[in-house]
Coordinates of N, CA and C in Angstrom, one line a residue:
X1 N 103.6 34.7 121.6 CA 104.3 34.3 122.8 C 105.8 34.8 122.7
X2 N 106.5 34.8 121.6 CA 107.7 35.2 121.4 C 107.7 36.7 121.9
X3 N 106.9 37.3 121.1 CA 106.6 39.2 121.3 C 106.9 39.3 122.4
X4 N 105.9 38.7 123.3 CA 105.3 38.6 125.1 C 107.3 38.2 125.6
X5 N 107.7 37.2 125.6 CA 108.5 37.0 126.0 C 110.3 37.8 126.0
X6 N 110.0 38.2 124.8 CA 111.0 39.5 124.0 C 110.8 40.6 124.9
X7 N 109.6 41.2 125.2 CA 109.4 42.9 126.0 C 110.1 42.4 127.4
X8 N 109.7 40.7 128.0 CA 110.1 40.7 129.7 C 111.7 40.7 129.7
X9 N 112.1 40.9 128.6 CA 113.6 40.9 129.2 C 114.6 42.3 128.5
X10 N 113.4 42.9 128.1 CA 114.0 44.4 128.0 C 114.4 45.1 129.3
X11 N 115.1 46.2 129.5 CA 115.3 46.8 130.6 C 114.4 47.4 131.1
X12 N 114.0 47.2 132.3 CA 113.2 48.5 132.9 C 113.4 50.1 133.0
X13 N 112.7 50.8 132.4 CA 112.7 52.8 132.3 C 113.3 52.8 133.7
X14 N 114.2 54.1 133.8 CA 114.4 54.2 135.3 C 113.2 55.3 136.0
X15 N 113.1 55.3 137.1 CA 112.2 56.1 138.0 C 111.0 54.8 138.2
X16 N 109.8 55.9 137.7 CA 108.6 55.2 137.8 C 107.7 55.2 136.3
X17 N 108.8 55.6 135.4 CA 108.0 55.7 134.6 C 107.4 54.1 133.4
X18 N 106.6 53.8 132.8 CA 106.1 52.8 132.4 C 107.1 52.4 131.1
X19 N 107.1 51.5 130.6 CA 107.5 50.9 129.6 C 107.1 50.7 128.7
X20 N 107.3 52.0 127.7 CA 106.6 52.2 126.1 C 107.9 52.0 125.0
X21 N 107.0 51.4 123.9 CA 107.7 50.9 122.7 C 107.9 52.0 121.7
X22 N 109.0 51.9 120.7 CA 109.3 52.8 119.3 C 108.5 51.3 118.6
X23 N 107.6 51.2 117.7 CA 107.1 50.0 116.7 C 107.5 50.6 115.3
X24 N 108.6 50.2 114.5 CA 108.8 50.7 113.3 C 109.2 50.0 112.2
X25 N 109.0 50.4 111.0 CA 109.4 49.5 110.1 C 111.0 49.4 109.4
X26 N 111.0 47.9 109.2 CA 112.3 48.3 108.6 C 112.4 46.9 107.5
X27 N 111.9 47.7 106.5 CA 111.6 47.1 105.0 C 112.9 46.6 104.1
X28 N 112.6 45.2 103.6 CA 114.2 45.0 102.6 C 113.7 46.4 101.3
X29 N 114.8 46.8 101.2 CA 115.3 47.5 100.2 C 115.3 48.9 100.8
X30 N 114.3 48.7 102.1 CA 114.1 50.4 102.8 C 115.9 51.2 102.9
X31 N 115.8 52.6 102.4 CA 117.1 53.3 103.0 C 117.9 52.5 102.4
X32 N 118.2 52.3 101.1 CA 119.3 51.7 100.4 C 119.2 52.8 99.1
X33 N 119.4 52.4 98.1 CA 119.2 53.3 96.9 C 117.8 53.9 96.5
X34 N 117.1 53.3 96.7 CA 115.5 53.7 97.1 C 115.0 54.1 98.6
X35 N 114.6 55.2 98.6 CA 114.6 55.5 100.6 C 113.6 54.8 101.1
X36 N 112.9 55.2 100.2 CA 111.0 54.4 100.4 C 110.7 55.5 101.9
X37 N 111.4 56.6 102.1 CA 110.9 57.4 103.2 C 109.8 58.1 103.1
X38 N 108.7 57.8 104.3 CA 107.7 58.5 104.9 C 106.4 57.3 104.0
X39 N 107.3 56.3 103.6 CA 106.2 54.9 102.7 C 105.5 54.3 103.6
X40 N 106.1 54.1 104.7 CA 105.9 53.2 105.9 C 105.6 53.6 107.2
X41 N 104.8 52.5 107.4 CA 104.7 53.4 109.2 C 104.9 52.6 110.3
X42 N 105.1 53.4 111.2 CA 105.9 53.6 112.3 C 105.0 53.9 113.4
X43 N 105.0 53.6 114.5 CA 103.7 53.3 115.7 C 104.9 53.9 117.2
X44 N 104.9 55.2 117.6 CA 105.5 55.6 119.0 C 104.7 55.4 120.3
X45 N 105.5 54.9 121.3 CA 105.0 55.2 122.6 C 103.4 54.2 122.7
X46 N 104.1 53.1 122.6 CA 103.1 52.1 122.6 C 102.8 51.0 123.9
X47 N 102.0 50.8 124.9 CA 102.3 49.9 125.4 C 102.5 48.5 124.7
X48 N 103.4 47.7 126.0 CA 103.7 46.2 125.2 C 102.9 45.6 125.3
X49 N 101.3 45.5 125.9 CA 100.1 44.7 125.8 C 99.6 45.1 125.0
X50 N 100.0 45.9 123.4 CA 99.4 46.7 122.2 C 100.1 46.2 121.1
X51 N 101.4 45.0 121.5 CA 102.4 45.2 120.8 C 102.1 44.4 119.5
X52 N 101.5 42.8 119.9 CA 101.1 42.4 118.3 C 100.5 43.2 117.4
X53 N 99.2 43.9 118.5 CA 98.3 44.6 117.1 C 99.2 45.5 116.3
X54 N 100.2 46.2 117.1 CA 101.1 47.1 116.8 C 102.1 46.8 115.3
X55 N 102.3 45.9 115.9 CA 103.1 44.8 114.9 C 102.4 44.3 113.5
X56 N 101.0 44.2 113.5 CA 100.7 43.7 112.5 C 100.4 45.1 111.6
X57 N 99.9 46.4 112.6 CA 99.9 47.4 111.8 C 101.1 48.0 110.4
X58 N 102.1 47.9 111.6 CA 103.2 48.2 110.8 C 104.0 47.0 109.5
X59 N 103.1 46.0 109.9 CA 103.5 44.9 108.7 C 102.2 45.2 107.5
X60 N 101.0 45.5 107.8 CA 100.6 46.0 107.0 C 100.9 47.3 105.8
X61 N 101.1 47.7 106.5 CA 102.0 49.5 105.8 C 102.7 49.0 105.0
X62 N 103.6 47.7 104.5 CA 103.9 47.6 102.9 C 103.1 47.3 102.4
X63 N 101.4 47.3 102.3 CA 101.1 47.3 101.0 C 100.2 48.1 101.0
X64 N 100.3 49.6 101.9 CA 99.8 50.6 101.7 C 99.6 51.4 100.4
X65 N 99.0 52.2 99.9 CA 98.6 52.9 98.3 C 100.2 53.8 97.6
X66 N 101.0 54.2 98.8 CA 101.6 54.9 98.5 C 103.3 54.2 98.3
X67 N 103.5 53.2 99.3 CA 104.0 52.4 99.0 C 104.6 51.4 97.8
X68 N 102.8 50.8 97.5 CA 102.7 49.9 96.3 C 102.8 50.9 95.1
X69 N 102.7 52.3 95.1 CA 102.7 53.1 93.8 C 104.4 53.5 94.0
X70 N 104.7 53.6 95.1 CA 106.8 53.8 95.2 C 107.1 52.4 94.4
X71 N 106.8 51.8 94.3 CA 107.3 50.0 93.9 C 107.2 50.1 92.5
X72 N 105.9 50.1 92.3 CA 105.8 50.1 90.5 C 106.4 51.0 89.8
X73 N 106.8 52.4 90.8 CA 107.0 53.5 89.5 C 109.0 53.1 89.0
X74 N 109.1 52.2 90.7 CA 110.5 51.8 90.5 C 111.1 50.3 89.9
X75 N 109.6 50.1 89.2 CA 110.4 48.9 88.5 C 110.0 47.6 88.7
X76 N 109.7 47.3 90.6 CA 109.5 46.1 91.5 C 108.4 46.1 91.0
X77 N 108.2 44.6 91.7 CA 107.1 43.6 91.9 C 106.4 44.1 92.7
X78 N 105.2 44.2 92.3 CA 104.4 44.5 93.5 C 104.2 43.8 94.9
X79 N 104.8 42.4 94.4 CA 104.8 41.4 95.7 C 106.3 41.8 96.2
X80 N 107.2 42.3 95.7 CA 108.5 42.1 95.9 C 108.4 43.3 97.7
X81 N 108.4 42.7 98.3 CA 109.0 42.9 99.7 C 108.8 42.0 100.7
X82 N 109.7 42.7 101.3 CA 109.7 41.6 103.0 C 109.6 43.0 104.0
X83 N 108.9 42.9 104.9 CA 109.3 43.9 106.0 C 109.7 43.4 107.3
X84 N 110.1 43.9 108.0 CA 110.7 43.5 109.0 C 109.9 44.4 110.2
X85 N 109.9 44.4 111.7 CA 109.4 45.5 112.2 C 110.8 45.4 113.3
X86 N 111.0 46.1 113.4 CA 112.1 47.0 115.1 C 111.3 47.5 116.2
X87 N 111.7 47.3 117.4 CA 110.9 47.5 118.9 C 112.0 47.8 119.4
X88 N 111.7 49.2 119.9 CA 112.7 50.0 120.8 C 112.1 50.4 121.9
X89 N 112.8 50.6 123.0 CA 112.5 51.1 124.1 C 112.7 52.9 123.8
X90 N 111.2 53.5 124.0 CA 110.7 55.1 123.4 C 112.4 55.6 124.3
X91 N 112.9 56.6 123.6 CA 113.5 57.8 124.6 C 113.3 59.0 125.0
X92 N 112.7 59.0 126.4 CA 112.6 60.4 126.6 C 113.8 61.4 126.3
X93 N 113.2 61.8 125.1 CA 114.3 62.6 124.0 C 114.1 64.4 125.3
X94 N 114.9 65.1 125.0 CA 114.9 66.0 125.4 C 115.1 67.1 124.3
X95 N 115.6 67.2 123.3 CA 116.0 67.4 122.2 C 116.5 66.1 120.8
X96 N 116.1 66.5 119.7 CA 116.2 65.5 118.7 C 116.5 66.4 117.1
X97 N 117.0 64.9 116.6 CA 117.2 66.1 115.4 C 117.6 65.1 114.1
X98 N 118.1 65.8 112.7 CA 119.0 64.9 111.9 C 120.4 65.6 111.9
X99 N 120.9 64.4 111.2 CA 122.4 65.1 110.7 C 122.8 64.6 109.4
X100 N 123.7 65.2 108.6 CA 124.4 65.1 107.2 C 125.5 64.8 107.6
X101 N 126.2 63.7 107.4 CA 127.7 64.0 107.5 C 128.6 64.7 106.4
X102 N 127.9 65.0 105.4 CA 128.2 66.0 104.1 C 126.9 66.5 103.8
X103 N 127.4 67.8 103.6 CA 126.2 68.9 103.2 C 126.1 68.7 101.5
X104 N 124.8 68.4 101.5 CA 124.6 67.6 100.1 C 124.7 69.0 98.9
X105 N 124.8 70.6 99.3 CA 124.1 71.4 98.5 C 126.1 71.2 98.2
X106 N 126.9 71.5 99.2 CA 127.8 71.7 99.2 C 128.9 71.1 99.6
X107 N 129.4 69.1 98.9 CA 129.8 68.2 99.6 C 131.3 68.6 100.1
X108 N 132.3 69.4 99.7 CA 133.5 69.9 99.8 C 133.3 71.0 100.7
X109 N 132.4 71.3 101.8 CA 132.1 72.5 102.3 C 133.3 72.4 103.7
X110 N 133.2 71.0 104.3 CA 134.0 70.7 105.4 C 132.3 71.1 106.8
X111 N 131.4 70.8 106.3 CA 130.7 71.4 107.4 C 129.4 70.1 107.2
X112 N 129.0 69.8 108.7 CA 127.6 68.7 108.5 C 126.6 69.4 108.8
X113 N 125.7 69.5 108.0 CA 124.1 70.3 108.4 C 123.7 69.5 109.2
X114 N 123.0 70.3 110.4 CA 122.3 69.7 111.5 C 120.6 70.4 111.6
X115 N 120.0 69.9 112.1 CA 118.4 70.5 112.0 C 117.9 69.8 113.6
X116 N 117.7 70.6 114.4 CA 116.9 70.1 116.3 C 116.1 70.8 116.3
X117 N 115.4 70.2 117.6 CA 114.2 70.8 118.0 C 114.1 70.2 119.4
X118 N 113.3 70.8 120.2 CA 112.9 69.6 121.7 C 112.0 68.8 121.4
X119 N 111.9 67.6 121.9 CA 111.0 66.9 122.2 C 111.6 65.6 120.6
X120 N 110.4 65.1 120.7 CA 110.6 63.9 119.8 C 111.3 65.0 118.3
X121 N 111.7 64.0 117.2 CA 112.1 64.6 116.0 C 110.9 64.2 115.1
X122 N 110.1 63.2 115.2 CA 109.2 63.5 114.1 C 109.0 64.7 113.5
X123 N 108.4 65.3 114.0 CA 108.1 66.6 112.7 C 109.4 67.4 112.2
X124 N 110.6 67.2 112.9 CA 111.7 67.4 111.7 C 111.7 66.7 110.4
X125 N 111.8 65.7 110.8 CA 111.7 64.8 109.8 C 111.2 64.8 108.4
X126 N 109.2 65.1 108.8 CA 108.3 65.2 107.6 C 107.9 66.4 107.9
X127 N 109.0 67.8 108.4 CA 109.1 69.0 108.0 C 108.1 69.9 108.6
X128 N 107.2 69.4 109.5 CA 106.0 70.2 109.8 C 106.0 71.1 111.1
X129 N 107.5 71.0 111.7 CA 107.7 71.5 112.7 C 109.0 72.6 112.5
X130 N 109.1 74.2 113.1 CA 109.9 74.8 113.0 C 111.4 74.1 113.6
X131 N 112.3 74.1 112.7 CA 113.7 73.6 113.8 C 114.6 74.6 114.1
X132 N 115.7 74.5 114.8 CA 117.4 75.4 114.6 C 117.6 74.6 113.5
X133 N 118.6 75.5 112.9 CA 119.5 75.0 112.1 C 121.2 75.2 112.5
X134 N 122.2 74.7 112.4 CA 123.2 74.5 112.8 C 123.9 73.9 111.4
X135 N 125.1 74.3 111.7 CA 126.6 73.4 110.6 C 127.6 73.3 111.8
X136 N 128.1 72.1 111.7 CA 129.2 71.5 112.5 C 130.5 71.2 112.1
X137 N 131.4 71.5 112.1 CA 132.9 71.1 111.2 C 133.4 70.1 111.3
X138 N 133.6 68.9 110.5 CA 134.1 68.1 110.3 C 135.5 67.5 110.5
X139 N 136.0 68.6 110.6 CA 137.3 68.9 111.8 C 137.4 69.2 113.1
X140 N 137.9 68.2 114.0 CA 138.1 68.5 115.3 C 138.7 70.6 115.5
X141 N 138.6 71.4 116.3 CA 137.3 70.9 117.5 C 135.9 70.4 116.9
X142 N 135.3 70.7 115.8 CA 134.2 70.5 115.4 C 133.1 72.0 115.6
X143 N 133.4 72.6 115.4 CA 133.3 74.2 115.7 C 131.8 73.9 115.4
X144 N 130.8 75.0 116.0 CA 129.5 74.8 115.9 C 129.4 76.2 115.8
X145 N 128.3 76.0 114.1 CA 127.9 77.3 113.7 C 126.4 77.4 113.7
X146 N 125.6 78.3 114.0 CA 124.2 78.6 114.4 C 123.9 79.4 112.9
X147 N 123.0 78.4 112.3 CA 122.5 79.5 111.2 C 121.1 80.1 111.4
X148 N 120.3 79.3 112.0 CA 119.2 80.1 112.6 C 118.7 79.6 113.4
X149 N 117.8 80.0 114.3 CA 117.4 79.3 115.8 C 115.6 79.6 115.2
X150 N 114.4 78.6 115.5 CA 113.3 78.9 115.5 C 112.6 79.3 116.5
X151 N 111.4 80.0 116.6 CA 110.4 80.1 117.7 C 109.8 78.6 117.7
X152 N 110.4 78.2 119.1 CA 109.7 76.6 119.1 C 109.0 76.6 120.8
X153 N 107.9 77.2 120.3 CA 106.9 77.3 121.7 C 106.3 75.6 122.0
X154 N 106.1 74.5 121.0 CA 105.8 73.3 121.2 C 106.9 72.2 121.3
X155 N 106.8 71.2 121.3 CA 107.5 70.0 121.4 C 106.7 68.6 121.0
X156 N 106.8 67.9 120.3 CA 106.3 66.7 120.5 C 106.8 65.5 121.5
X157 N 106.4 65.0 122.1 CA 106.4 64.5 123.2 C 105.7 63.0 123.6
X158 N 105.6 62.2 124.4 CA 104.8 60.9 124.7 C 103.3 61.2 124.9
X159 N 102.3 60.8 124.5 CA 100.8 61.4 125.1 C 100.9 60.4 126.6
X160 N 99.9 60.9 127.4 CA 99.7 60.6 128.6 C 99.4 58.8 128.8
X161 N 98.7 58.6 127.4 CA 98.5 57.0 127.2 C 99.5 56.3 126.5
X162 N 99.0 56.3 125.1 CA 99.5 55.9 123.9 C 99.8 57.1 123.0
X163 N 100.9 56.8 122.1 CA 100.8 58.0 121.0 C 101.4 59.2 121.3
X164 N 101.5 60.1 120.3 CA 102.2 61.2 120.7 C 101.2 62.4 121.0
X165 N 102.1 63.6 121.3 CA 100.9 64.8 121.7 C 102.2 65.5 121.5
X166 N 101.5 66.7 121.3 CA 102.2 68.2 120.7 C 102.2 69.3 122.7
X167 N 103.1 69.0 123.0 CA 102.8 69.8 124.4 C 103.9 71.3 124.8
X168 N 103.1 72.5 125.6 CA 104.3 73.6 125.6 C 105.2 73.2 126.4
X169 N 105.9 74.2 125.6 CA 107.6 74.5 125.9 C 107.7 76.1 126.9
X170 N 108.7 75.6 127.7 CA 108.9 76.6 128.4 C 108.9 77.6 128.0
X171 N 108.7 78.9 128.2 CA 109.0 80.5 127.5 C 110.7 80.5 127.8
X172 N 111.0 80.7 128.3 CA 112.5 80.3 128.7 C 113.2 80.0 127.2
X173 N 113.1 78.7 126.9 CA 113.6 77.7 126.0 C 112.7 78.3 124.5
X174 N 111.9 79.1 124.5 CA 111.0 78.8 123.0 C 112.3 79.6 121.9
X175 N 113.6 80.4 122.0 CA 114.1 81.1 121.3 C 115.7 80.6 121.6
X176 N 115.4 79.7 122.8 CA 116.5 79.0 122.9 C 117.3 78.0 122.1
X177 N 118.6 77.6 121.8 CA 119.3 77.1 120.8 C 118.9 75.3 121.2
X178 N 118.5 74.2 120.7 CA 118.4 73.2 121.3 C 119.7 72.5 120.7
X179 N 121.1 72.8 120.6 CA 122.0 72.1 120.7 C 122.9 73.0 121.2
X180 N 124.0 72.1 122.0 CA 125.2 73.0 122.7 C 126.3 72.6 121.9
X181 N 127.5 73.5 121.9 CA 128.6 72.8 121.5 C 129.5 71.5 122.3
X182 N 129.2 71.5 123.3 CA 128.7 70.5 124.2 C 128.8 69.0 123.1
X183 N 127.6 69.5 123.0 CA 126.1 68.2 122.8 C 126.7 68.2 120.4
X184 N 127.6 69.1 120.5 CA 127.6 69.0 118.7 C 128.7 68.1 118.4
X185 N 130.1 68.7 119.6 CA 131.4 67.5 119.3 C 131.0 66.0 119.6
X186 N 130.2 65.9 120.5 CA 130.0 64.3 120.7 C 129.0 64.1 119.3
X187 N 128.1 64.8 118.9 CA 127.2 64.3 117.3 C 128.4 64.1 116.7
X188 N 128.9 65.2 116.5 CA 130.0 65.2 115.1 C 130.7 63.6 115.1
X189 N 131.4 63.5 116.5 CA 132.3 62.2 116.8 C 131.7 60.9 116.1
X190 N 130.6 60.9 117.0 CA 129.8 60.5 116.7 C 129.1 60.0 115.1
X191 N 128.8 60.5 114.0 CA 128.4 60.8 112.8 C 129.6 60.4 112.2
X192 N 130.9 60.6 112.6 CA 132.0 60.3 111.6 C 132.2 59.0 111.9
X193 N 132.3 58.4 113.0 CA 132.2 57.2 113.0 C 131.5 55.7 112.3
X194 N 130.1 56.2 112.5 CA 128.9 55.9 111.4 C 129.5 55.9 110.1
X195 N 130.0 56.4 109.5 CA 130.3 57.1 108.2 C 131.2 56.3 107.9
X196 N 132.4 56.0 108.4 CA 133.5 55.1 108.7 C 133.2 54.4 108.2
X197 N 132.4 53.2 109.4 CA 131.9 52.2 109.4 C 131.4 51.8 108.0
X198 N 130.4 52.2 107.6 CA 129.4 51.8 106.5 C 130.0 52.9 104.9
X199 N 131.3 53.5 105.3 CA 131.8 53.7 104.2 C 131.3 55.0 103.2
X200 N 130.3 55.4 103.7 CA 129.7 56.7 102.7 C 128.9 57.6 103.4
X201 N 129.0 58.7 102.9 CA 128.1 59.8 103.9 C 126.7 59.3 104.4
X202 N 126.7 59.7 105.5 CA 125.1 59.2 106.2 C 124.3 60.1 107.0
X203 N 122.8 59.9 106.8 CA 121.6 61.1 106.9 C 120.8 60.0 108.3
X204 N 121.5 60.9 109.7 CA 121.4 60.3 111.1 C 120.1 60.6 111.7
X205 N 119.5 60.1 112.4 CA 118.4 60.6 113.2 C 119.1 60.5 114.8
X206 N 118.8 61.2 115.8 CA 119.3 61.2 116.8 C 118.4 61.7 117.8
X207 N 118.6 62.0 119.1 CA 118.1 62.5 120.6 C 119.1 62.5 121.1
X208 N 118.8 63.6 122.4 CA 119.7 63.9 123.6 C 118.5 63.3 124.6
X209 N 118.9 62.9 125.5 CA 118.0 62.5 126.0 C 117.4 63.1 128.0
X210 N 117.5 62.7 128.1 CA 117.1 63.8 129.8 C 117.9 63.8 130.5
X211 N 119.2 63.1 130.0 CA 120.4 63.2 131.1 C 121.3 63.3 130.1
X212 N 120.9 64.1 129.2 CA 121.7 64.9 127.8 C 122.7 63.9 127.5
X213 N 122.5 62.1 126.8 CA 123.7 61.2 126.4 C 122.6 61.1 125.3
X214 N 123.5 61.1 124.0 CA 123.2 60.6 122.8 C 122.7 59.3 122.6
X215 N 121.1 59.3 121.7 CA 121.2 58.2 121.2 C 121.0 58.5 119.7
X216 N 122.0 57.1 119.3 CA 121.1 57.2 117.5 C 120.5 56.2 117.5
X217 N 120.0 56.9 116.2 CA 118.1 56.0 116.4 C 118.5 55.6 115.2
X218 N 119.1 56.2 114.3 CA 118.9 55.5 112.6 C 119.7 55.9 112.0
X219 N 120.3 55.4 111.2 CA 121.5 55.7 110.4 C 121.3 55.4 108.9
X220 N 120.8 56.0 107.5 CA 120.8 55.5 106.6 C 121.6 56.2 105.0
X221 N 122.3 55.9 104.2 CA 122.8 56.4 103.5 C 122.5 57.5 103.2
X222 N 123.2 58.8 103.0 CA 122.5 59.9 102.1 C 122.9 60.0 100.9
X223 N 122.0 60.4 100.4 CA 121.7 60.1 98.5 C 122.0 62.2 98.5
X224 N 123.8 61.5 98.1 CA 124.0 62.8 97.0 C 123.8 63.3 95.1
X225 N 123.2 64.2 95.1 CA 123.0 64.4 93.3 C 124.1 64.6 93.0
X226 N 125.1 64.0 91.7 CA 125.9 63.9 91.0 C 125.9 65.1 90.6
X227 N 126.1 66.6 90.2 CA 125.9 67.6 89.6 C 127.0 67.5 88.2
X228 N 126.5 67.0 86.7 CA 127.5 67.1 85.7 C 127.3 68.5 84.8
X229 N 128.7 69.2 84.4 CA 127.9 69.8 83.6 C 127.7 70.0 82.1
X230 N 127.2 70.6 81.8 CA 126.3 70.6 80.2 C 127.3 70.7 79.1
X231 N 127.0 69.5 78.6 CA 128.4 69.2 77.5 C 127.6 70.1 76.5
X232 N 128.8 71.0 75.8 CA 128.5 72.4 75.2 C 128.5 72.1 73.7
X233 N 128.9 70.5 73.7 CA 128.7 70.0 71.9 C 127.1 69.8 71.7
X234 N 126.7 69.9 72.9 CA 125.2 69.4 72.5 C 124.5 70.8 72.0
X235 N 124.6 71.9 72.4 CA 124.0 73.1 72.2 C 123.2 73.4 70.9
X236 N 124.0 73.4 69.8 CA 124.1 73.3 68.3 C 122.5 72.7 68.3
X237 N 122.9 71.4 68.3 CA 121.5 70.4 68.3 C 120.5 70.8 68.8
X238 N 120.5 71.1 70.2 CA 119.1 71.8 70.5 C 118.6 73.0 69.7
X239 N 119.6 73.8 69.4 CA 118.9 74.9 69.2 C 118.6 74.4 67.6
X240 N 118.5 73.3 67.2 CA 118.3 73.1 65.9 C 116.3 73.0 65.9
X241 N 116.6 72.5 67.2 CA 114.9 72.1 67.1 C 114.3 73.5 68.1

């Protein structure tokens, strides 16, 4: 009854279109020093007369195989979680993507890696989909640099019911850049602010949406590798053995 009464006072989609849910997880400890990314699942484009079952799905998914084997190898309790679930109103994304507010290969570079595509960013995400690649300057103007653009003949998209669907993309658009400089100073603005806020570089999920205004969808620390280098007293010693 809570669920039921939570969706009636969400906003209504504008036009005619229906009112579908983002169902996702959002686990204690998830996206902190442990990412636990791609442990959990996450339910798109769901109606809200789907939404308990929806709900219980994604409460299940912590104590999925892959999950419960992230937990032990780190230490936890196998009972040690709580999940939570999040319900968003879906965005008809038009383009989507991540961002770095420091480029992890190279944190002193002055530049944030960006990765888009059209349509939803899932397959950015867990990599299965060709993206552009882009670097953005961390300095106003925020200069936008194109490192390579993909052939993106598909898009992931809302299926016609539930769920997602892989649908074409214009010929037009398949060689086209899916971010403008436009659309990169407001990310950039955007992403530094985040960062501000919560104090340390952060690895953004985002969409433009059909009337090209930013949403972020997620914001979670990015985990930089410390690079030290090789204390040269030690040498001796190895080569002993």
């Amino acid at each position: 009854k809570a669920l039921i009464r939570s969706v009636a006072r969400l906003p209504k989609p504008e036009g005619s279109l229906d009112l579908r849910l983002a169902v996702r997880s959002s686990a204690w400890r998830e996206d902190g020093n442990d990412s636990f990314a791609g442990q959990y699942t996450s339910l798109l484009n769901r109606k809200p007369a789907g939404l308990a079952e929806a709900y219980k799905t994604v409460l299940a998914g912590a104590y999925g195989s892959s999950a419960m084997e992230y937990r032990r190898q780190r230490g936890f309790s196998l009972t040690d979680v709580r999940m939570g679930v999040s319900c968003q109103i879906m965005i008809q994304a038009k383009a989507s993507g991540v961002l770095y507010t420091v480029d992890p290969l190279d944190p002193k570079s002055g530049f944030m890696p960006v990765t888009t595509a059209w349509g939803l960013g899932a397959p950015i995400v867990d990599g299965t989909m060709m993206a552009d690649r882009f670097r953005i300057g961390r300095q106003a103007p925020h200069v936008l640099e194109t490192l390579s653009t993909a052939l993106k003949k598909e898009r992931l998209s809302e299926g016609p019911e539930e769920g997602l669907a892989c649908m074409p993309v214009a010929e037009a658009l398949w060689n086209a850049t899916s971010l403008n400089p436009q659309q990169a100073t407001i990310l950039a603005e955007a992403g530094l602010m985040i960062e501000r806020h919560f104090k340390s570089p952060q690895d953004i999920e985002f969409a433009f949406d059909s009337e090209d205004r930013l949403v972020i969808l997620q914001a979670r620390p990015l985990l930089l590798q410390v690079r030290s280098a090789p204390k040269t007293k030690d040498l001796p010693e190895v080569l002993k053995k």
